[in-house]
Tab-separated table of C-alpha atoms in Angstrom:
chain	number	residue	atom	x	y	z
H	163	MET	CA	-22.797	-0.599	6.954
H	164	LYS	CA	-20.362	0.661	4.353
H	165	ALA	CA	-17.343	-1.417	3.366
H	166	ILE	CA	-14.153	0.605	3.064
H	167	HIS	CA	-11.034	-0.770	1.395
H	168	LEU	CA	-7.605	0.784	1.918
H	169	GLY	CA	-4.447	0.852	-0.176
H	170	LEU	CA	-1.563	2.800	-1.664
H	171	ARG	CA	-1.834	4.657	-4.935
H	172	TYR	CA	1.854	4.262	-5.797
H	173	ARG	CA	2.389	0.614	-4.913
H	174	ARG	CA	5.323	0.314	-7.337
H	175	SER	CA	7.313	3.166	-5.831
H	176	PRO	CA	11.046	2.506	-5.462
H	177	ALA	CA	10.737	3.861	-1.906
H	178	LEU	CA	8.673	0.801	-0.938
H	179	GLU	CA	11.480	-1.487	-2.036
H	180	SER	CA	13.676	-0.178	0.766
H	181	SER	CA	11.080	0.614	3.435
H	182	PHE	CA	8.264	-1.943	3.099
H	183	PHE	CA	9.333	-4.977	1.100
H	184	ASP	CA	12.111	-7.245	2.298
H	185	PRO	CA	15.121	-6.523	0.068
H	186	GLU	CA	15.506	-10.274	-0.486
H	187	MET	CA	11.900	-10.653	-1.676
H	188	PRO	CA	11.613	-11.459	-5.390
H	189	ALA	CA	9.802	-8.716	-7.308
H	190	ASP	CA	7.075	-11.107	-8.478
H	191	TRP	CA	6.132	-11.859	-4.831
H	192	ARG	CA	5.461	-8.219	-3.965
H	193	VAL	CA	1.871	-8.130	-5.204
H	194	ALA	CA	0.940	-11.169	-3.094
H	195	PHE	CA	2.653	-9.638	-0.062
H	196	LEU	CA	0.842	-6.340	-0.578
H	197	LEU	CA	-2.504	-8.135	-0.890
H	198	ASN	CA	-1.845	-9.741	2.495
H	199	GLU	CA	-1.469	-6.262	3.982
H	200	GLN	CA	-4.069	-4.226	2.070
H	201	ASP	CA	-7.367	-4.956	0.371
H	202	ALA	CA	-7.267	-2.245	-2.296
H	203	LEU	CA	-4.923	-2.145	-5.266
H	204	TRP	CA	-4.261	0.658	-7.762
H	205	VAL	CA	-3.058	-0.362	-11.234
H	206	ALA	CA	-1.440	2.438	-13.219
H	207	GLY	CA	-1.232	2.579	-16.986
H	208	ASP	CA	2.525	2.110	-16.991
H	209	ASP	CA	2.683	-0.782	-14.495
H	210	PRO	CA	4.844	-3.544	-15.982
H	211	ASP	CA	3.498	-6.207	-13.608
H	212	VAL	CA	-0.111	-6.387	-14.805
H	213	GLU	CA	0.119	-10.110	-15.572
H	214	THR	CA	1.416	-10.785	-12.056
H	215	VAL	CA	-1.398	-8.677	-10.573
H	216	LEU	CA	-4.032	-10.576	-12.548
H	217	ALA	CA	-2.546	-13.933	-11.524
H	218	GLU	CA	-2.450	-12.923	-7.846
H	219	LEU	CA	-6.042	-11.710	-7.975
H	220	GLU	CA	-7.102	-15.102	-9.321
H	221	GLU	CA	-5.581	-16.728	-6.225
H	222	ALA	CA	-6.351	-14.031	-3.650
H	223	PRO	CA	-8.048	-15.556	-0.601
H	224	THR	CA	-10.252	-12.482	-0.061
H	225	ASP	CA	-11.996	-9.958	-2.260
H	226	VAL	CA	-9.912	-7.012	-3.418
H	227	PHE	CA	-11.026	-3.573	-4.561
H	228	VAL	CA	-9.054	-2.850	-7.736
H	229	VAL	CA	-8.783	0.536	-9.440
H	230	VAL	CA	-7.454	0.275	-12.991
H	231	GLU	CA	-6.476	3.421	-14.844
H	232	ALA	CA	-8.084	3.620	-18.280
H	233	SER	CA	-4.711	3.368	-20.028
H	234	ALA	CA	-4.137	-0.033	-18.361
H	235	TRP	CA	-7.607	-1.407	-19.158
H	236	SER	CA	-7.704	-4.557	-21.270
H	237	PRO	CA	-10.072	-7.461	-21.968
H	238	ALA	CA	-8.446	-9.305	-19.039
H	239	TRP	CA	-9.615	-6.570	-16.648
H	240	GLN	CA	-13.088	-6.659	-18.158
H	241	ALA	CA	-13.202	-10.435	-17.651
H	242	LEU	CA	-12.160	-9.998	-14.023
H	243	ALA	CA	-14.856	-7.350	-13.530
H	244	ASP	CA	-17.467	-9.576	-15.164
H	245	ALA	CA	-16.535	-12.481	-12.862
H	246	ASP	CA	-17.880	-10.427	-9.895
H	247	ARG	CA	-15.326	-11.830	-7.444
H	248	HIS	CA	-13.478	-8.566	-6.905
H	249	VAL	CA	-14.666	-4.996	-7.242
H	250	VAL	CA	-12.947	-3.657	-10.353
H	251	VAL	CA	-13.289	0.039	-11.183
H	252	ARG	CA	-12.116	1.439	-14.500
H	253	LEU	CA	-10.771	4.897	-13.745
H	254	THR	CA	-11.457	7.311	-16.589
H	255	ASP	CA	-11.397	11.099	-16.829
H	256	GLU	CA	-15.128	11.034	-16.035
H	257	THR	CA	-14.763	8.878	-12.901
H	258	PRO	CA	-15.154	11.082	-9.827
H	259	VAL	CA	-12.280	10.768	-7.351
H	260	TRP	CA	-12.851	12.205	-3.892
H	261	ARG	CA	-10.139	14.350	-2.261
H	262	PRO	CA	-10.201	16.197	1.071
H	263	GLY	CA	-11.689	19.646	0.697
H	264	ALA	CA	-12.686	19.182	-2.937
H	265	VAL	CA	-16.281	19.363	-4.072
H	266	SER	CA	-17.125	16.462	-6.352
H	267	ALA	CA	-19.878	14.078	-7.284
H	268	ALA	CA	-20.294	10.977	-5.146
H	269	ALA	CA	-17.151	8.899	-5.566
H	270	VAL	CA	-16.298	5.265	-5.048
H	271	VAL	CA	-12.562	6.069	-5.061
H	272	GLY	CA	-10.814	8.552	-2.805
H	273	LEU	CA	-7.298	9.897	-2.370
H	274	VAL	CA	-5.807	11.331	0.823
H	275	PRO	CA	-2.292	12.581	1.499
H	276	ALA	CA	0.021	10.882	3.960
H	277	SER	CA	-0.501	12.199	7.471
H	278	ASN	CA	0.464	11.534	11.072
H	279	ASN	CA	-2.423	13.666	12.341
H	280	PRO	CA	-5.247	11.452	13.671
H	281	ALA	CA	-7.756	14.329	13.586
H	282	ASP	CA	-7.099	14.968	9.884
H	283	LEU	CA	-7.299	11.262	9.059
H	284	HIS	CA	-10.534	10.844	11.013
H	285	GLY	CA	-12.068	13.895	9.344
H	286	TRP	CA	-11.055	12.759	5.872
H	287	LEU	CA	-12.228	9.203	6.473
H	288	SER	CA	-15.583	10.382	7.836
H	289	ALA	CA	-16.112	12.818	4.963
H	290	PHE	CA	-15.241	10.156	2.394
H	291	LEU	CA	-17.600	7.621	3.982
H	292	ASP	CA	-20.420	10.197	4.165
H	293	GLN	CA	-20.399	10.621	0.395
H	294	ALA	CA	-19.366	7.074	-0.668
H	295	PRO	CA	-21.655	4.258	-1.798
H	296	ALA	CA	-21.890	0.969	0.114
H	297	GLU	CA	-18.443	-0.222	-1.013
H	298	ALA	CA	-15.566	2.130	-1.724
H	299	ALA	CA	-11.782	2.432	-1.569
H	300	LEU	CA	-9.567	5.098	-0.081
H	301	PHE	CA	-5.969	5.287	-1.260
H	302	VAL	CA	-3.043	7.093	0.300
H	303	ASP	CA	-1.557	9.332	-2.362
H	304	GLY	CA	1.924	10.727	-2.593
H	305	GLU	CA	5.524	9.860	-3.189
H	306	PRO	CA	7.011	8.275	-1.220
H	307	PRO	CA	4.001	6.145	-0.307
H	308	SER	CA	3.050	5.998	3.363
H	309	VAL	CA	2.253	2.511	4.596
H	310	ALA	CA	1.991	4.038	8.074
H	311	THR	CA	-0.920	6.228	6.924
H	312	VAL	CA	-2.741	3.170	5.528
H	313	ASP	CA	-2.205	1.444	8.885
H	314	ARG	CA	-3.546	4.483	10.756
H	315	LEU	CA	-6.618	4.575	8.509
H	316	ARG	CA	-7.183	0.863	9.102
H	317	THR	CA	-7.053	1.410	12.869
H	318	LEU	CA	-9.520	4.289	12.576
H	319	THR	CA	-11.957	2.209	10.501
H	320	GLU	CA	-11.806	-0.537	13.113
H	321	LEU	CA	-12.414	1.958	15.928
H	322	MET	CA	-15.348	3.389	13.950
H	323	GLY	CA	-16.818	-0.115	13.594
H	324	ARG	CA	-16.395	-0.282	9.810
């Protein structure tokens, strides 16, 4: 059975500060909170909280699927990848990223838009899983980020027995 991890591509979006995180929550707690809700994390090249992310991953109670853009890659990420506790993928220009309707090589990372349409989400999820290896991550793309879409995808994966 394939393991699918779900998360948001733009986890540092200002829109999440008002719609997802408690306004009273300190900024350095947000990564831990997000890891309690999702098991996939996208690290962009311009993320200022990389040290916090690395620290939270060291203490995470479960495995996390981490996508790190090439511009954010450092020896610390390589060490985390080498430790084999979490799945860490270095995203380069050559790394295939699956998208609905696009033809690409087999991809371990996928992006879908936010959607309220269960049929679209089911179709995208099924198509991604059909081409994915044993362990992969699907991220909801777009600004503002849609936590609701991640939740819908999680429900679908549970209903599909994943």
